C-alpha positions as a Markdown table, in Angstrom:
| # | Residue | x | y | z |
|---|---|---|---|---|
| 1 | Met | -46.2 | 165.1 | 93.5 |
| 2 | Lys | -43.8 | 164.6 | 90.6 |
| 3 | Leu | -46.5 | 163.6 | 88.1 |
| 4 | Arg | -50.2 | 163.7 | 87.9 |
| 5 | Phe | -52.0 | 160.6 | 86.7 |
| 6 | Gly | -54.1 | 160.2 | 83.6 |
| 7 | Val | -55.8 | 157.7 | 81.5 |
| 8 | Phe | -54.1 | 154.5 | 80.2 |
| 9 | Val | -54.4 | 153.4 | 76.7 |
| 10 | Ala | -54.1 | 149.8 | 75.6 |
| 11 | Ser | -53.6 | 149.6 | 71.8 |
| 12 | Val | -55.0 | 146.3 | 70.4 |
| 13 | Ala | -55.3 | 147.0 | 66.7 |
| 14 | Cys | -53.1 | 148.5 | 64.0 |
| 15 | Leu | -54.3 | 151.3 | 61.9 |
| 16 | Ala | -53.9 | 149.3 | 58.7 |
| 17 | Gly | -56.5 | 146.8 | 59.8 |
| 18 | Leu | -59.2 | 149.1 | 61.2 |
| 19 | Ala | -61.7 | 148.3 | 58.5 |
| 20 | Val | -61.8 | 144.6 | 59.3 |
| 21 | Val | -61.4 | 144.4 | 63.0 |
| 22 | Pro | -64.1 | 144.6 | 65.8 |
| 23 | Ala | -65.1 | 147.9 | 67.2 |
| 24 | Gln | -63.2 | 147.4 | 70.5 |
| 25 | Ala | -60.0 | 146.6 | 68.6 |
| 26 | Gln | -60.5 | 149.6 | 66.4 |
| 27 | Phe | -60.9 | 151.8 | 69.5 |
| 28 | Gly | -57.6 | 150.7 | 70.9 |
| 29 | Gly | -55.8 | 151.1 | 67.6 |
| 30 | Phe | -57.2 | 154.5 | 66.9 |
| 31 | Leu | -55.9 | 155.7 | 70.3 |
| 32 | Lys | -52.4 | 154.4 | 69.9 |
| 33 | Asn | -50.9 | 157.6 | 68.4 |
| 34 | Ala | -54.0 | 159.9 | 68.4 |
| 35 | Val | -52.2 | 163.0 | 69.7 |
| 36 | Lys | -49.2 | 162.9 | 67.5 |
| 37 | Asp | -50.4 | 161.2 | 64.3 |
| 38 | Ala | -52.6 | 163.3 | 62.0 |
| 39 | Ala | -53.5 | 160.3 | 59.9 |
| 40 | Thr | -54.8 | 158.5 | 63.0 |
| 41 | Lys | -56.8 | 161.6 | 63.9 |
| 42 | Glu | -58.5 | 161.5 | 60.5 |
| 43 | Ala | -59.3 | 157.8 | 60.9 |
| 44 | Met | -60.7 | 158.4 | 64.4 |
| 45 | Lys | -62.9 | 161.2 | 62.9 |
| 46 | Ala | -64.2 | 159.0 | 60.2 |
| 47 | Ala | -65.1 | 156.2 | 62.6 |
| 48 | Gly | -66.8 | 158.5 | 65.2 |
| 49 | Phe | -63.9 | 158.8 | 67.7 |
| 50 | Glu | -63.1 | 162.4 | 66.9 |
| 51 | Gly | -62.0 | 164.5 | 69.9 |
| 52 | Leu | -60.7 | 161.6 | 72.1 |
| 53 | Asp | -57.5 | 162.5 | 73.9 |
| 54 | Pro | -55.7 | 159.4 | 75.2 |
| 55 | Thr | -54.1 | 161.4 | 78.0 |
| 56 | Asn | -57.5 | 162.9 | 79.2 |
| 57 | Pro | -59.9 | 160.5 | 80.9 |
| 58 | Asp | -62.7 | 163.2 | 80.8 |
| 59 | Ser | -62.7 | 162.7 | 77.0 |
| 60 | Tyr | -63.6 | 159.1 | 77.4 |
| 61 | Lys | -66.6 | 160.1 | 79.6 |
| 62 | Ala | -67.6 | 162.5 | 76.8 |
| 63 | Tyr | -67.2 | 159.6 | 74.3 |
| 64 | Leu | -69.5 | 157.3 | 76.2 |
| 65 | Lys | -72.0 | 160.2 | 76.7 |
| 66 | Gly | -72.0 | 160.8 | 73.0 |
| 67 | Lys | -72.3 | 157.2 | 72.0 |
| 68 | Val | -75.2 | 156.5 | 74.4 |
| 69 | Thr | -77.0 | 159.7 | 73.3 |
| 70 | Asp | -76.6 | 158.7 | 69.7 |
| 71 | Lys | -78.1 | 155.2 | 70.5 |
| 72 | Val | -81.0 | 156.6 | 72.5 |
| 73 | Ser | -81.7 | 159.3 | 69.9 |
| 74 | Gly | -81.7 | 156.7 | 67.1 |
| 75 | Glu | -84.0 | 154.4 | 68.9 |
| 76 | Phe | -86.4 | 156.8 | 70.6 |
| 77 | Ser | -86.2 | 160.2 | 68.9 |
| 78 | Lys | -89.7 | 159.7 | 67.4 |
| 79 | Met | -91.1 | 159.1 | 70.8 |
| 80 | Leu | -89.1 | 161.6 | 72.9 |
| 81 | Ser | -88.4 | 165.3 | 73.0 |
| 82 | Lys | -84.7 | 166.4 | 72.8 |
| 83 | Glu | -84.8 | 167.1 | 76.5 |
| 84 | Asp | -86.2 | 163.6 | 77.3 |
| 85 | Val | -83.6 | 162.0 | 75.0 |
| 86 | Glu | -80.9 | 163.7 | 77.2 |
| 87 | Thr | -82.6 | 162.5 | 80.4 |
| 88 | Gln | -82.9 | 159.0 | 79.1 |
| 89 | Ser | -79.2 | 159.0 | 78.1 |
| 90 | Ala | -78.1 | 160.2 | 81.5 |
| 91 | Ser | -80.3 | 157.5 | 83.1 |
| 92 | Val | -78.7 | 154.8 | 81.0 |
| 93 | Arg | -75.2 | 156.0 | 81.9 |
| 94 | Asp | -76.1 | 155.9 | 85.6 |
| 95 | Thr | -77.2 | 152.3 | 85.2 |
| 96 | Ile | -74.0 | 151.4 | 83.3 |
| 97 | Tyr | -71.7 | 152.9 | 86.0 |
| 98 | Ser | -73.7 | 151.8 | 89.1 |
| 99 | Gly | -75.2 | 148.5 | 87.9 |
| 100 | Glu | -78.5 | 149.6 | 89.6 |
| 101 | Ser | -81.8 | 150.1 | 87.9 |
| 102 | Thr | -82.8 | 153.7 | 87.2 |
| 103 | Ser | -86.0 | 155.5 | 86.1 |
| 104 | Trp | -87.3 | 158.9 | 85.2 |
| 105 | Ser | -90.5 | 160.7 | 84.2 |
| 106 | Asn | -91.4 | 164.0 | 82.7 |
| 107 | Pro | -94.9 | 165.3 | 83.8 |
| 108 | Asp | -94.8 | 168.0 | 81.1 |
| 109 | Thr | -94.5 | 165.5 | 78.2 |
| 110 | Gly | -95.8 | 162.3 | 79.9 |
| 111 | Ala | -92.7 | 160.5 | 78.8 |
| 112 | Ser | -90.8 | 158.1 | 81.1 |
| 113 | Gly | -88.1 | 155.5 | 81.1 |
| 114 | Glu | -86.8 | 152.5 | 83.0 |
| 115 | Asn | -83.3 | 151.1 | 82.6 |
| 116 | Lys | -81.8 | 147.9 | 84.1 |
| 117 | Val | -78.9 | 145.5 | 83.6 |
| 118 | Val | -80.4 | 142.3 | 82.3 |
| 119 | Lys | -77.2 | 140.4 | 81.6 |
| 120 | Glu | -73.7 | 140.7 | 82.9 |
| 121 | Ser | -70.7 | 138.6 | 81.9 |
| 122 | Thr | -66.9 | 138.5 | 82.5 |
| 123 | Lys | -64.3 | 137.9 | 79.9 |
| 124 | Glu | -60.6 | 137.1 | 80.4 |
| 125 | Lys | -58.0 | 137.8 | 77.7 |
| 126 | Lys | -54.4 | 138.6 | 77.2 |
| 127 | Glu | -53.8 | 142.3 | 76.6 |
| 128 | Lys | -50.7 | 144.5 | 76.1 |
| 129 | Ile | -50.4 | 147.2 | 78.8 |
| 130 | Thr | -48.4 | 150.3 | 78.2 |
| 131 | Val | -46.2 | 151.0 | 81.3 |
| 132 | Met | -43.6 | 153.5 | 82.4 |
| 133 | Lys | -40.3 | 151.6 | 82.3 |
| 134 | Asp | -38.6 | 153.3 | 85.1 |
| 135 | Lys | -41.5 | 153.0 | 87.5 |
| 136 | Val | -43.5 | 149.8 | 87.1 |
| 137 | Glu | -41.6 | 146.6 | 88.1 |
| 138 | Glu | -44.4 | 144.0 | 87.8 |
| 139 | Ile | -47.5 | 143.6 | 85.7 |
| 140 | Pro | -49.8 | 141.0 | 87.4 |
| 141 | Pro | -53.3 | 139.9 | 86.1 |
| 142 | Leu | -55.9 | 142.7 | 86.5 |
| 143 | Asn | -59.6 | 143.2 | 86.9 |
| 144 | Leu | -60.2 | 146.2 | 84.7 |
| 145 | Ile | -61.9 | 149.3 | 86.3 |
| 146 | Gly | -61.1 | 152.4 | 84.2 |
| 147 | Met | -62.5 | 155.0 | 86.6 |
| 148 | Asn | -61.3 | 158.1 | 88.4 |
| 149 | Tyr | -60.4 | 157.7 | 92.1 |
| 150 | Glu | -59.5 | 160.2 | 94.8 |
| 151 | Ala | -56.7 | 159.9 | 97.3 |
| 152 | Leu | -58.0 | 159.9 | 100.9 |
| 153 | Glu | -54.6 | 160.9 | 102.3 |
| 154 | Thr | -51.0 | 161.5 | 101.2 |
| 155 | Thr | -49.8 | 158.1 | 100.1 |
| 156 | Ala | -47.0 | 156.4 | 98.2 |
| 157 | Val | -47.3 | 155.1 | 94.6 |
| 158 | Arg | -45.2 | 151.9 | 94.4 |
| 159 | Gly | -43.6 | 150.0 | 91.6 |
| 160 | Gly | -45.5 | 146.8 | 92.4 |
| 161 | Pro | -48.6 | 145.7 | 94.3 |
| 162 | Gly | -47.1 | 145.6 | 97.8 |
| 163 | Thr | -45.2 | 147.7 | 100.4 |
| 164 | Asp | -42.0 | 145.8 | 99.7 |
| 165 | Tyr | -41.8 | 147.6 | 96.3 |
| 166 | Lys | -40.0 | 150.9 | 96.1 |
| 167 | Glu | -41.9 | 154.2 | 96.2 |
| 168 | Val | -41.9 | 155.7 | 92.7 |
| 169 | Asp | -44.2 | 158.6 | 93.3 |
| 170 | Gln | -46.6 | 160.2 | 95.7 |
| 171 | Leu | -50.3 | 161.3 | 95.8 |
| 172 | Glu | -51.5 | 164.2 | 97.8 |
| 173 | Ala | -54.7 | 164.0 | 99.8 |
| 174 | Gly | -57.7 | 164.9 | 97.5 |
| 175 | Glu | -55.7 | 164.2 | 94.3 |
| 176 | Val | -57.7 | 162.5 | 91.6 |
| 177 | Ile | -56.2 | 159.8 | 89.4 |
| 178 | Asn | -57.3 | 157.2 | 86.9 |
| 179 | Val | -57.4 | 153.5 | 88.1 |
| 180 | Ile | -56.7 | 151.1 | 85.3 |
| 181 | Gly | -57.7 | 148.1 | 87.3 |
| 182 | Lys | -57.4 | 146.0 | 90.5 |
| 183 | Val | -54.7 | 143.4 | 90.9 |
| 184 | Gln | -56.4 | 140.0 | 91.0 |
| 185 | Glu | -56.4 | 138.4 | 94.4 |
| 186 | Ser | -54.9 | 141.6 | 95.9 |
| 187 | Asp | -56.0 | 144.9 | 97.5 |
| 188 | Trp | -53.9 | 147.0 | 95.2 |
| 189 | Tyr | -54.9 | 149.3 | 92.3 |
| 190 | Met | -52.8 | 149.9 | 89.2 |
| 191 | Val | -52.9 | 153.7 | 88.3 |
| 192 | Ser | -51.9 | 155.6 | 85.2 |
| 193 | Ala | -50.1 | 158.8 | 84.2 |
| 194 | Gly | -50.4 | 160.4 | 80.8 |
| 195 | Gly | -51.5 | 157.2 | 79.0 |
| 196 | Ala | -49.2 | 154.7 | 80.7 |
| 197 | Ala | -49.4 | 152.6 | 83.9 |
| 198 | Ser | -47.2 | 154.3 | 86.5 |
| 199 | Gly | -47.5 | 152.4 | 89.7 |
| 200 | Tyr | -49.8 | 150.9 | 92.4 |
| 201 | Val | -51.8 | 152.3 | 95.3 |
| 202 | His | -53.5 | 150.3 | 98.1 |
| 203 | Ser | -57.3 | 150.2 | 97.6 |
| 204 | Ala | -58.0 | 151.4 | 101.1 |
| 205 | Leu | -56.3 | 154.7 | 100.3 |
| 206 | Leu | -58.6 | 155.6 | 97.3 |
| 207 | Met | -62.3 | 156.2 | 96.8 |
| 208 | Glu | -64.4 | 156.5 | 93.6 |
| 209 | Ala | -64.5 | 160.0 | 92.2 |
| 210 | Phe | -66.2 | 159.7 | 88.8 |
| 211 | Asp | -67.5 | 163.2 | 88.7 |
| 212 | Lys | -64.1 | 164.8 | 89.4 |
| 213 | Ser | -61.5 | 165.6 | 86.7 |
| 214 | Ile | -57.8 | 164.7 | 86.4 |
| 215 | Thr | -54.9 | 167.0 | 85.5 |
| 216 | Asp | -52.9 | 164.9 | 83.1 |
| 217 | Thr | -49.2 | 164.6 | 82.4 |
| 218 | Thr | -47.7 | 163.5 | 79.1 |
| 219 | Val | -45.2 | 160.7 | 79.4 |
| 220 | Pro | -41.8 | 161.5 | 77.9 |
| 221 | Glu | -41.1 | 159.6 | 74.7 |
| 222 | Gly | -39.0 | 156.5 | 75.1 |
| 223 | Lys | -40.0 | 156.1 | 78.7 |
| 224 | Thr | -42.7 | 153.4 | 78.1 |
| 225 | Lys | -42.9 | 149.8 | 77.0 |
| 226 | Lys | -45.7 | 147.3 | 76.4 |
| 227 | Val | -46.1 | 144.2 | 78.5 |
| 228 | Lys | -48.7 | 141.5 | 77.9 |
| 229 | Thr | -50.8 | 140.3 | 80.9 |
| 230 | Lys | -54.1 | 138.7 | 81.6 |
| 231 | Val | -57.1 | 141.0 | 82.2 |
| 232 | Ser | -60.6 | 140.4 | 83.3 |
| 233 | Lys | -63.3 | 142.7 | 81.9 |
| 234 | Thr | -67.0 | 143.0 | 82.6 |
| 235 | Cys | -69.7 | 143.4 | 79.9 |
| 236 | Lys | -73.3 | 144.6 | 80.6 |
| 237 | Glu | -76.5 | 144.5 | 78.6 |
| 238 | Val | -78.8 | 147.3 | 79.6 |
| 239 | Glu | -82.5 | 147.0 | 78.8 |
| 240 | Gln | -84.3 | 150.4 | 78.1 |
| 241 | Ala | -88.1 | 150.5 | 78.4 |
| 242 | Val | -89.2 | 153.9 | 77.2 |
| 243 | Thr | -92.8 | 155.3 | 77.2 |
| 244 | Gly | -93.4 | 158.2 | 74.8 |
| 245 | Glu | -95.8 | 161.1 | 74.8 |
| 246 | Asp | -98.4 | 158.8 | 73.1 |
| 247 | Ser | -98.2 | 156.3 | 76.0 |
| 248 | Lys | -96.7 | 153.6 | 73.8 |
| 249 | Thr | -93.7 | 151.7 | 75.3 |
| 250 | Lys | -90.7 | 150.6 | 73.3 |
| 251 | Val | -87.9 | 148.3 | 74.6 |
| 252 | Glu | -84.4 | 148.3 | 73.3 |
| 253 | Lys | -81.0 | 146.9 | 74.6 |
| 254 | Leu | -77.6 | 148.4 | 74.8 |
| 255 | Lys | -74.3 | 146.5 | 75.3 |
| 256 | Val | -71.2 | 148.0 | 76.9 |
| 257 | Cys | -67.9 | 146.5 | 78.0 |
| 258 | Gln | -65.1 | 147.7 | 80.3 |
| 259 | Ser | -61.8 | 149.0 | 79.1 |
| 260 | Pro | -58.9 | 150.5 | 81.1 |
| 261 | Asn | -60.3 | 153.9 | 80.2 |
| 262 | Gly | -64.0 | 153.3 | 81.2 |
| 263 | Trp | -67.0 | 151.7 | 79.5 |
| 264 | Glu | -67.3 | 151.3 | 75.7 |
| 265 | Val | -70.4 | 150.8 | 73.7 |
| 266 | Thr | -70.1 | 147.6 | 71.6 |
């Protein structure tokens, strides 16, 4: 294909206001020019976002892993060994991604954990989407997904959510891309390349491939624009019930929300 697809970045905050805006807005603002702007990199580092690459979706998975591990460690480190902290963190992430309850136990330490989604809500808001000007013809309302998907067969990437739109690129069978979201009331996914929306693929031609990595392409400067559209995002509250080596149980909650790049700890 002409381009490989990467993760999309929606910038919702400016660097000058980072100290007074919510964490999600900070996240978007930090990512706006993270690769090119050294000052932004320093700001990301100071706020705990060091190492994020807006063209590499795998860095967002690492971000979530780090944030969840930090939360689990801060809440349960006095109860769990380092190994059990990692196990609990992985279990929490499984619950976040799947929405299903998960559990684990370690017979060597006697520790165990149970995780479940106790609250789920959906929010709708207007958000600016960065798109490739010469490829994307339309930006309809989206249900955010922010996950890697694999092409089931060679298929066209189109400029809009329908076969009547022109073909702007092509995916090979087995190729892994990032899906920004699903077009509302439609069976089409918006996909991204190098940080910008780059077209649409029918949902029947893609399957989830979270554990697979993407080879990214940087979008040429001047080839993108920002378009505001309505998005729907899901937030989850995960309850963690952890039993330590002393057989005492502690319950804590963790909240995450969807973004075009994946799940973010809020």
